[in-house]
PDB file of C-alpha atoms in Angstrom:
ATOM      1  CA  UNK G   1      43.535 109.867  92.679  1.00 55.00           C
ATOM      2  CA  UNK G   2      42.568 113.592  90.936  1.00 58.00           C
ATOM      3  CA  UNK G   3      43.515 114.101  87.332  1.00 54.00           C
ATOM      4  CA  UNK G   4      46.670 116.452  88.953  1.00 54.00           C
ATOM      5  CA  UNK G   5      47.916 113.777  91.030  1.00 52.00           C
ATOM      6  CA  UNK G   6      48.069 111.144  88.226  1.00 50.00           C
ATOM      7  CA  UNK G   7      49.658 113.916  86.245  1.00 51.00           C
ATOM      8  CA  UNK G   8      52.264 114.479  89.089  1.00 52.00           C
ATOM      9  CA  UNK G   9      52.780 110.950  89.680  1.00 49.00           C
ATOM     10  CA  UNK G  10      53.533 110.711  86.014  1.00 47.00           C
ATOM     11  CA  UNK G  11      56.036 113.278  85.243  1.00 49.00           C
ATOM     12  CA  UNK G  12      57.883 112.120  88.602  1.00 49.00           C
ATOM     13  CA  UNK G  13      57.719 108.455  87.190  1.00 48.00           C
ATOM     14  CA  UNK G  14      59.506 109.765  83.835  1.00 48.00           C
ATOM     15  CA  UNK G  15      61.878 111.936  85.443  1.00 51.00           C
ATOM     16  CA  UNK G  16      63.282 109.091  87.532  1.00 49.00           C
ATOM     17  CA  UNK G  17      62.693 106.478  84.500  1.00 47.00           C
ATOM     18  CA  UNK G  18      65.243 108.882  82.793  1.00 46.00           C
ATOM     19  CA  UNK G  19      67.791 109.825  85.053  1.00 48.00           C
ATOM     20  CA  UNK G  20      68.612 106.658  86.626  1.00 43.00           C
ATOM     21  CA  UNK G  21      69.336 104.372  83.760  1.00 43.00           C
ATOM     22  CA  UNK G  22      71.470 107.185  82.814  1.00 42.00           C
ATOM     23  CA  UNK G  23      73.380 107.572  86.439  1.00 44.00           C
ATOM     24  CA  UNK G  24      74.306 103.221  86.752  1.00 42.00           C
ATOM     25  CA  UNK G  25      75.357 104.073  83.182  1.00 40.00           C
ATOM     26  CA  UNK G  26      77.833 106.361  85.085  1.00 43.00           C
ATOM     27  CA  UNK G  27      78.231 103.763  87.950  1.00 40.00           C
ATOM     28  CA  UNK G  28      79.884 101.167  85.042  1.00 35.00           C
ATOM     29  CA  UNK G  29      83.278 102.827  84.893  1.00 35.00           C
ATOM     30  CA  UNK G  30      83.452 103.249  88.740  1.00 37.00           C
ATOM     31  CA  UNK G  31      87.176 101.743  89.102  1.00 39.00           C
ATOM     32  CA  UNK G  32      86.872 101.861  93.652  1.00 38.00           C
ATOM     33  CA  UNK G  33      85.661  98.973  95.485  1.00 37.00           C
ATOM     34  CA  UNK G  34      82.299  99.098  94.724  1.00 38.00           C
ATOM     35  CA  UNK G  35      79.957  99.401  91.301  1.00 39.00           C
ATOM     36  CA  UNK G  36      77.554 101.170  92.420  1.00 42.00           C
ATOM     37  CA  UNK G  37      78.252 104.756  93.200  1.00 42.00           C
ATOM     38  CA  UNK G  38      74.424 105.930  92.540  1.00 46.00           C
ATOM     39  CA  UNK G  39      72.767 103.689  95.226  1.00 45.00           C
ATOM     40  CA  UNK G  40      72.806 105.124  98.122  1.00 46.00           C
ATOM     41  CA  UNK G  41      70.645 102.717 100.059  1.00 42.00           C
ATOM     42  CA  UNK G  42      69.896 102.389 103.832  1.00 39.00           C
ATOM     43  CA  UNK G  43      67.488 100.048 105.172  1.00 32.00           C
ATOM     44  CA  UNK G  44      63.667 101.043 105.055  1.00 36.00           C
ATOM     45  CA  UNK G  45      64.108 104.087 102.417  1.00 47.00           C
ATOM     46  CA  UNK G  46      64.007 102.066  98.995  1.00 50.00           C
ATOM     47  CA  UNK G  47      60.931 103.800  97.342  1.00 50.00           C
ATOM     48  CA  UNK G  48      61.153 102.840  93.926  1.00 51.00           C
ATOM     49  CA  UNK G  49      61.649  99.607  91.873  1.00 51.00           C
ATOM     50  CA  UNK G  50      59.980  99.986  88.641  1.00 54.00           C
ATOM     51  CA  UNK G  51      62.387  97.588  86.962  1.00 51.00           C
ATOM     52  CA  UNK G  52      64.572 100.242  85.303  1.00 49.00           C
ATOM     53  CA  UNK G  53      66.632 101.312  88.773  1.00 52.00           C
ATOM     54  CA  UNK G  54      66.230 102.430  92.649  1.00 57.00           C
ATOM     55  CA  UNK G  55      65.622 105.604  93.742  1.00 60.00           C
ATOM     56  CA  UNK G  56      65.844 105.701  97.610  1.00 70.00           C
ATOM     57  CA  UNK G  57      64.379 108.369  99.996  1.00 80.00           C
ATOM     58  CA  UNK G  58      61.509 109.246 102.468  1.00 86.00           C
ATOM     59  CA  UNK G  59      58.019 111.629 102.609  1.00 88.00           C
ATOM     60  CA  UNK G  60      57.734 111.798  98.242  1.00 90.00           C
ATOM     61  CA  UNK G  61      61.994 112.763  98.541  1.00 92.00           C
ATOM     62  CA  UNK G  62      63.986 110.169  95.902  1.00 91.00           C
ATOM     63  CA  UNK G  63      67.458 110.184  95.794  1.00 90.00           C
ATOM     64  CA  UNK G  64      68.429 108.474  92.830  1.00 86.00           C
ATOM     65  CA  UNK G  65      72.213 109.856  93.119  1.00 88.00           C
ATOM     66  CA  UNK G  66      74.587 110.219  95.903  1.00 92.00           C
ATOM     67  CA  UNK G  67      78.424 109.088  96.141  1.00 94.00           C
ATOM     68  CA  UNK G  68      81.599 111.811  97.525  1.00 96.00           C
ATOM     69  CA  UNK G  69      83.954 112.927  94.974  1.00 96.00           C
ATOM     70  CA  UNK G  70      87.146 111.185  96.873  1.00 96.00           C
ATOM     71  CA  UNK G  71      91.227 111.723  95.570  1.00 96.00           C
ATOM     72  CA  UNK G  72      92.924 111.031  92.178  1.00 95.00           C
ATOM     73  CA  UNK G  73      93.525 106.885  91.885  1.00 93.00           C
ATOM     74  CA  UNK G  74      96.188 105.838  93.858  1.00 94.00           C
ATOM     75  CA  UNK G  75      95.664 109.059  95.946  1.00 96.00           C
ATOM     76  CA  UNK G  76      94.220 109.928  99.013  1.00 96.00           C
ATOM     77  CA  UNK G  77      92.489 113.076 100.966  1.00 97.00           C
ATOM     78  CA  UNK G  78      93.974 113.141 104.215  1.00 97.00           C
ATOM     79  CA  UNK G  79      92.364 113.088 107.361  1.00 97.00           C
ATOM     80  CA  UNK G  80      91.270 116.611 108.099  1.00 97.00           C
ATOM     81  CA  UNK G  81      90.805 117.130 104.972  1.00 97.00           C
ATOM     82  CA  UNK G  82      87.420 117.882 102.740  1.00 97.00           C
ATOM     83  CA  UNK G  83      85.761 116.535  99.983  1.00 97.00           C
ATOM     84  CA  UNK G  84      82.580 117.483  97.461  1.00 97.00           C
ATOM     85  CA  UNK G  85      79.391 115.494  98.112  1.00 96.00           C
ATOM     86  CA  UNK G  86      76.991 115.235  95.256  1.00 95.00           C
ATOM     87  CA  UNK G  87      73.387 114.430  95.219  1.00 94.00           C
ATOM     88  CA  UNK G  88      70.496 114.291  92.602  1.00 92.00           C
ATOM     89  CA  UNK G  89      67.220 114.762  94.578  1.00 93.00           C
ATOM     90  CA  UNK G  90      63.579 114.752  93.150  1.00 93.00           C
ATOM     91  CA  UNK G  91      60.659 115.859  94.823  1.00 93.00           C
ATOM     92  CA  UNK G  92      57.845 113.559  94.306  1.00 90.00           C
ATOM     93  CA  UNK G  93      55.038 115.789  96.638  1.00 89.00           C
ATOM     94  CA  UNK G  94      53.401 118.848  95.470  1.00 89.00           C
ATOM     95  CA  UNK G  95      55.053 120.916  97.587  1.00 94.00           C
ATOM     96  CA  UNK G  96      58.291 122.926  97.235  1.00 96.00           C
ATOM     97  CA  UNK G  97      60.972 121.853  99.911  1.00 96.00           C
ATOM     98  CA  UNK G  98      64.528 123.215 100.569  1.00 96.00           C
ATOM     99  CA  UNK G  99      67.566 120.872 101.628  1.00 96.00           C
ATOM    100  CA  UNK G 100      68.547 123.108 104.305  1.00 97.00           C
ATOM    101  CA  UNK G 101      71.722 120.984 106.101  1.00 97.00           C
ATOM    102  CA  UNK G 102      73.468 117.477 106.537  1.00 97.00           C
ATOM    103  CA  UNK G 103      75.225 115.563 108.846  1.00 98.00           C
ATOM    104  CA  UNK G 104      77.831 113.031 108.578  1.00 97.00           C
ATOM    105  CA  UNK G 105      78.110 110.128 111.092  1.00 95.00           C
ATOM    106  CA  UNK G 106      80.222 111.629 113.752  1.00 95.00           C
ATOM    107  CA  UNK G 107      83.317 108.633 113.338  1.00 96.00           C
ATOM    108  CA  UNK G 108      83.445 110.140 109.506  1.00 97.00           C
ATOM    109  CA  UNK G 109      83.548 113.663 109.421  1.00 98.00           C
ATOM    110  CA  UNK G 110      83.292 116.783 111.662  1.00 98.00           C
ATOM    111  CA  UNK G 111      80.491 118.979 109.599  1.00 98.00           C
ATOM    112  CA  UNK G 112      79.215 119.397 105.959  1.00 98.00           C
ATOM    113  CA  UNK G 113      78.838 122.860 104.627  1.00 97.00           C
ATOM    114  CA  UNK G 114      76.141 123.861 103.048  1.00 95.00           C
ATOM    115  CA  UNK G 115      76.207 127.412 101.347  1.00 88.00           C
ATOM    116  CA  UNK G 116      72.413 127.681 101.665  1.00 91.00           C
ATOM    117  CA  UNK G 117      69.622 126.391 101.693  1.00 94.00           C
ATOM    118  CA  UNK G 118      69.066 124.475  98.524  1.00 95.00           C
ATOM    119  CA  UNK G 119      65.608 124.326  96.735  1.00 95.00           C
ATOM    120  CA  UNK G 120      63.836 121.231  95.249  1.00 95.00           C
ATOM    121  CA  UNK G 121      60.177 122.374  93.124  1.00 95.00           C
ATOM    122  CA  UNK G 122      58.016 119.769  92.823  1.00 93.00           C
ATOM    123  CA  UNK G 123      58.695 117.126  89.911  1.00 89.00           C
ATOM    124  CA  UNK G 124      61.975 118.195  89.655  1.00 87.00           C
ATOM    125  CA  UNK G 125      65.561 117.190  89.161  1.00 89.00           C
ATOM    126  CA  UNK G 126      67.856 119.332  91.910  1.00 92.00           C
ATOM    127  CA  UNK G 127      71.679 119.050  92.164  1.00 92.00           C
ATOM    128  CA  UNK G 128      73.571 120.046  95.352  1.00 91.00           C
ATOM    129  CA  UNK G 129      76.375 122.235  93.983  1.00 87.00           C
ATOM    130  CA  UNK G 130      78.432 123.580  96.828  1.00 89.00           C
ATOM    131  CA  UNK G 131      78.066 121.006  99.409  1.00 96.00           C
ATOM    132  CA  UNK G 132      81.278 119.708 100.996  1.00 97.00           C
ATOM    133  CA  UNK G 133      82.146 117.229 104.029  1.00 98.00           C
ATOM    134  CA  UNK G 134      84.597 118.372 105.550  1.00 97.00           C
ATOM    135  CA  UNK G 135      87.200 117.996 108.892  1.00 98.00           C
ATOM    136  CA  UNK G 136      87.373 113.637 107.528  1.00 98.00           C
ATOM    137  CA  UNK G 137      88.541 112.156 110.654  1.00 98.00           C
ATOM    138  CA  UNK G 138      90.385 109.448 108.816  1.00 96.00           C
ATOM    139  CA  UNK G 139      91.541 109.192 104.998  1.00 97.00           C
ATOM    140  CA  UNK G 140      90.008 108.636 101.995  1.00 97.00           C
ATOM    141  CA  UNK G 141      91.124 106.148  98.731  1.00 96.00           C
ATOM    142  CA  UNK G 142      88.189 105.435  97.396  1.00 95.00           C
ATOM    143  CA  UNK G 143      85.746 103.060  98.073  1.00 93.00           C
ATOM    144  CA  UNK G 144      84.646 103.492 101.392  1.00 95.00           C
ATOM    145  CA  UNK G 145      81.488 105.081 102.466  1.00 94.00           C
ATOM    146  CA  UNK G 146      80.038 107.792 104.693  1.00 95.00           C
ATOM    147  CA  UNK G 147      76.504 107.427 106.470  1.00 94.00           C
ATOM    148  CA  UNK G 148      74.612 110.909 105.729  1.00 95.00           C
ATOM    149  CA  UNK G 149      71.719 112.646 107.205  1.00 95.00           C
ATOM    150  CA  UNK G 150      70.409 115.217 104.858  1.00 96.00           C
ATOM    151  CA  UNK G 151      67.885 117.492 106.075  1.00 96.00           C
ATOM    152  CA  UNK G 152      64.880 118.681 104.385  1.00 96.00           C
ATOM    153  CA  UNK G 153      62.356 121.317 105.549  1.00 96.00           C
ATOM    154  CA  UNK G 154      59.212 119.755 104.631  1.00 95.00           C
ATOM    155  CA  UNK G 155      60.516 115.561 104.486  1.00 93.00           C
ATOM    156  CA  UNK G 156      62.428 115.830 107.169  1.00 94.00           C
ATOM    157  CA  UNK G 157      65.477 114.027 107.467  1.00 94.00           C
ATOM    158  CA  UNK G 158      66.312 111.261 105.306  1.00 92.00           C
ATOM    159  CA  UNK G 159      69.293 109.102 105.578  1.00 91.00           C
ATOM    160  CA  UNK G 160      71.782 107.937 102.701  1.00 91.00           C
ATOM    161  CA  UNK G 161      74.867 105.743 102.921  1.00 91.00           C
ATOM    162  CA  UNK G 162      77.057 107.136 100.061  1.00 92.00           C
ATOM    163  CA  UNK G 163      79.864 105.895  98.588  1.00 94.00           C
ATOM    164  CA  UNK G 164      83.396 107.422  97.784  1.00 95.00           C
ATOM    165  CA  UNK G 165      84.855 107.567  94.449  1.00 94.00           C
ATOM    166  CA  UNK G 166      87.977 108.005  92.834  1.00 95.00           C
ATOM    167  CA  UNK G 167      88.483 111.311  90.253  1.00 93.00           C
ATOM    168  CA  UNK G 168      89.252 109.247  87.573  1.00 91.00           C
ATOM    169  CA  UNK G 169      87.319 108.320  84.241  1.00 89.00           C
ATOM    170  CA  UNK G 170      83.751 109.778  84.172  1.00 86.00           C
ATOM    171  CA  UNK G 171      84.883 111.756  87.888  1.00 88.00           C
ATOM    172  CA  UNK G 172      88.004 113.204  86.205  1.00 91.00           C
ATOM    173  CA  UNK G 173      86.555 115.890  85.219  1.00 91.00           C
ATOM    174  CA  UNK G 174      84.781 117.361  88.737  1.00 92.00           C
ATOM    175  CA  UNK G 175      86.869 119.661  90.263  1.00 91.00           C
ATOM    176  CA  UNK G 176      87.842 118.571  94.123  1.00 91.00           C
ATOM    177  CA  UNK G 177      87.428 120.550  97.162  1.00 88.00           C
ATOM    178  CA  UNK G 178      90.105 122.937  98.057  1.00 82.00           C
ATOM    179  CA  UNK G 179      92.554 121.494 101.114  1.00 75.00           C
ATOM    180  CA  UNK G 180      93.186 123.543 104.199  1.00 64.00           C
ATOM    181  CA  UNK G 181      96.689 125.592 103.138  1.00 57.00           C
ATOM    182  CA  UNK G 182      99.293 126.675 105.735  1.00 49.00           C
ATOM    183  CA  UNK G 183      98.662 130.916 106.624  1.00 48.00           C
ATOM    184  CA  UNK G 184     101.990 132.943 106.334  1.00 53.00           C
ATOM    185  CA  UNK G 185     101.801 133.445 109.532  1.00 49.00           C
ATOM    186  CA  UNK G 186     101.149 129.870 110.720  1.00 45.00           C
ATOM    187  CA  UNK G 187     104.407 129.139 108.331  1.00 45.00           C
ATOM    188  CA  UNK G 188     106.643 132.698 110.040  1.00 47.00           C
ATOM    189  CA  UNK G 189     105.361 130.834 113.823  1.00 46.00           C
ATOM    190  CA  UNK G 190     106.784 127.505 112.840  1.00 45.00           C
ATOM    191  CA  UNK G 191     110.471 127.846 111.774  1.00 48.00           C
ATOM    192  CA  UNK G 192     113.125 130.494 112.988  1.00 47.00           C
ATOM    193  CA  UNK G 193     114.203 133.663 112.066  1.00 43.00           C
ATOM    194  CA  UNK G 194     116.821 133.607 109.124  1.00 44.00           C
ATOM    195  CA  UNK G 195     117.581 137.183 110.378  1.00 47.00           C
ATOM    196  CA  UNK G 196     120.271 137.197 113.425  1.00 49.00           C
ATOM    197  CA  UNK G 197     118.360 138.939 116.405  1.00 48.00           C
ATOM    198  CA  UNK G 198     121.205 140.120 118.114  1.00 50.00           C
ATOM    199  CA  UNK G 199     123.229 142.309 115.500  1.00 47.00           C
ATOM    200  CA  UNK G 200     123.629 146.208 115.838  1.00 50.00           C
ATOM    201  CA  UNK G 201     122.942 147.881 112.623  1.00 49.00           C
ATOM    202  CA  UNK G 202     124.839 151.186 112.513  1.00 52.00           C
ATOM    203  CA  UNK G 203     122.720 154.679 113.007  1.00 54.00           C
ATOM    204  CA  UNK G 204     122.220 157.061 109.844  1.00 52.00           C
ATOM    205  CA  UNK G 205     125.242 158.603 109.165  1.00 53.00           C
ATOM    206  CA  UNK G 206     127.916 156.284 110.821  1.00 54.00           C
ATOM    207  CA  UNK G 207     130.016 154.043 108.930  1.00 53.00           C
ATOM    208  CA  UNK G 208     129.718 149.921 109.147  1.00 49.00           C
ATOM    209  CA  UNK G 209     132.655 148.789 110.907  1.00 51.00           C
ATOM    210  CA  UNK G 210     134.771 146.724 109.003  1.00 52.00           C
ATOM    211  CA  UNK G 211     136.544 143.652 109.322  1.00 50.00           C
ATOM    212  CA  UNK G 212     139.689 144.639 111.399  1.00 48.00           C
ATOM    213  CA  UNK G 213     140.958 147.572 113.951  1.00 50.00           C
ATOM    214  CA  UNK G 214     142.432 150.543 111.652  1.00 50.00           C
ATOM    215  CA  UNK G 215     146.243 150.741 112.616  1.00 50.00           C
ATOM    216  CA  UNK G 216     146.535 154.335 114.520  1.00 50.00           C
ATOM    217  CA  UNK G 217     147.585 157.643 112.550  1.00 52.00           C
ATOM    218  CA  UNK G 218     151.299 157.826 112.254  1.00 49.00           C
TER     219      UNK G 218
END
């Protein structure tokens, strides 16, 4: 191994040695049905176990955080809805790569949106602000989780179960994804008129009739 690799390997060692203890810190005060919102494990991608957490991922990509920002407790996002996905990803090669879309298992979700292409540099910590999974085919609580292949330029694609979480405690603060809202015209097209349709409105000029005949000139 060269004197830059072993410096490489080192800094991406430290990054992850830092910022996972500190994400299961986060995973604690998870109140859904699971407590552990940062491991977004699928067989045959574990690539780290140092002894101080898991990063997952494939081709020098970790993923030491993934979980779906899901409804307020006791709520839920209904199907058809959308909700915000968020990922920490940290590029382990020496070689910039770009995140460039995902895909959600096709019983889940109809698309995720990506704004654009998002960059991870080399020995880096990278956030996915922006991403969203949208058209959910069936509700979410909390507590469930969503199979998702995210696709990388370089790496490839790499897959991640991630897990749904409430807003609440440490999540109460991220804002949600805005919901599909009704268009004025979609609302005009679905009830009736409150106008009547068949009244005659009187021409410039004339008078409005009023309520009764006026009794002849004498």
């Amino acid at each position: 191994m060269t004197s830059s690799s072993r410096r490489r390997a080192f800094a991406v060692a430290a990054l992850l040695a830092a910022a996972i203890p500190a994400l299961a810190a986060c995973g604690a005060g998870f109140d859904a049905n699971t407590n552990v919102p940062y491991a977004p494990g699928e067989a045959g991608v574990l690539i780290s176990d140092d002894g101080s957490g898991q990063a997952y991922g494939m081709n020098g990509i970790k993923i030491p955080q993934a979980f779906i920002l899901g409804p307020d407790s006791g709520e839920q996002i209904a199907a058809g809805g959308s909700a915000p996905i968020h990922l920490t990803l940290l590029n382990g090669t020496g070689v910039a790569d770009q995140l460039v879309g995902i895909v959600p298992e096709e019983q889940k979700a109809t698309s995720v949106k990506v704004q654009s292409p998002i960059a991870v540099e080399p020995g880096t910590l990278a956030k996915t602000p922006g991403v969203t999974i949208e058209g959910l085919k069936t509700p979410l609580r909390g507590g469930e989780t969503i199979q998702l292949t995210l696709r990388f330029e370089k790496a490839g694609d790499i897959p991640v179960t991630a897990p749904v979480v409430t807003r609440s405690r440490e999540y109460a603060t991220l804002s949600p994804a805005a919901q599909a809202t009704p268009t004025p015209a979609a609302s005009a097209a679905a009830g009736e008129s409150l106008a009547p349709t068949d009244a005659t409105l009187p021409e410039a000029g004339q008078a409005a009739p009023s309520g009764s005949p006026s009794a002849p000139a004498g």
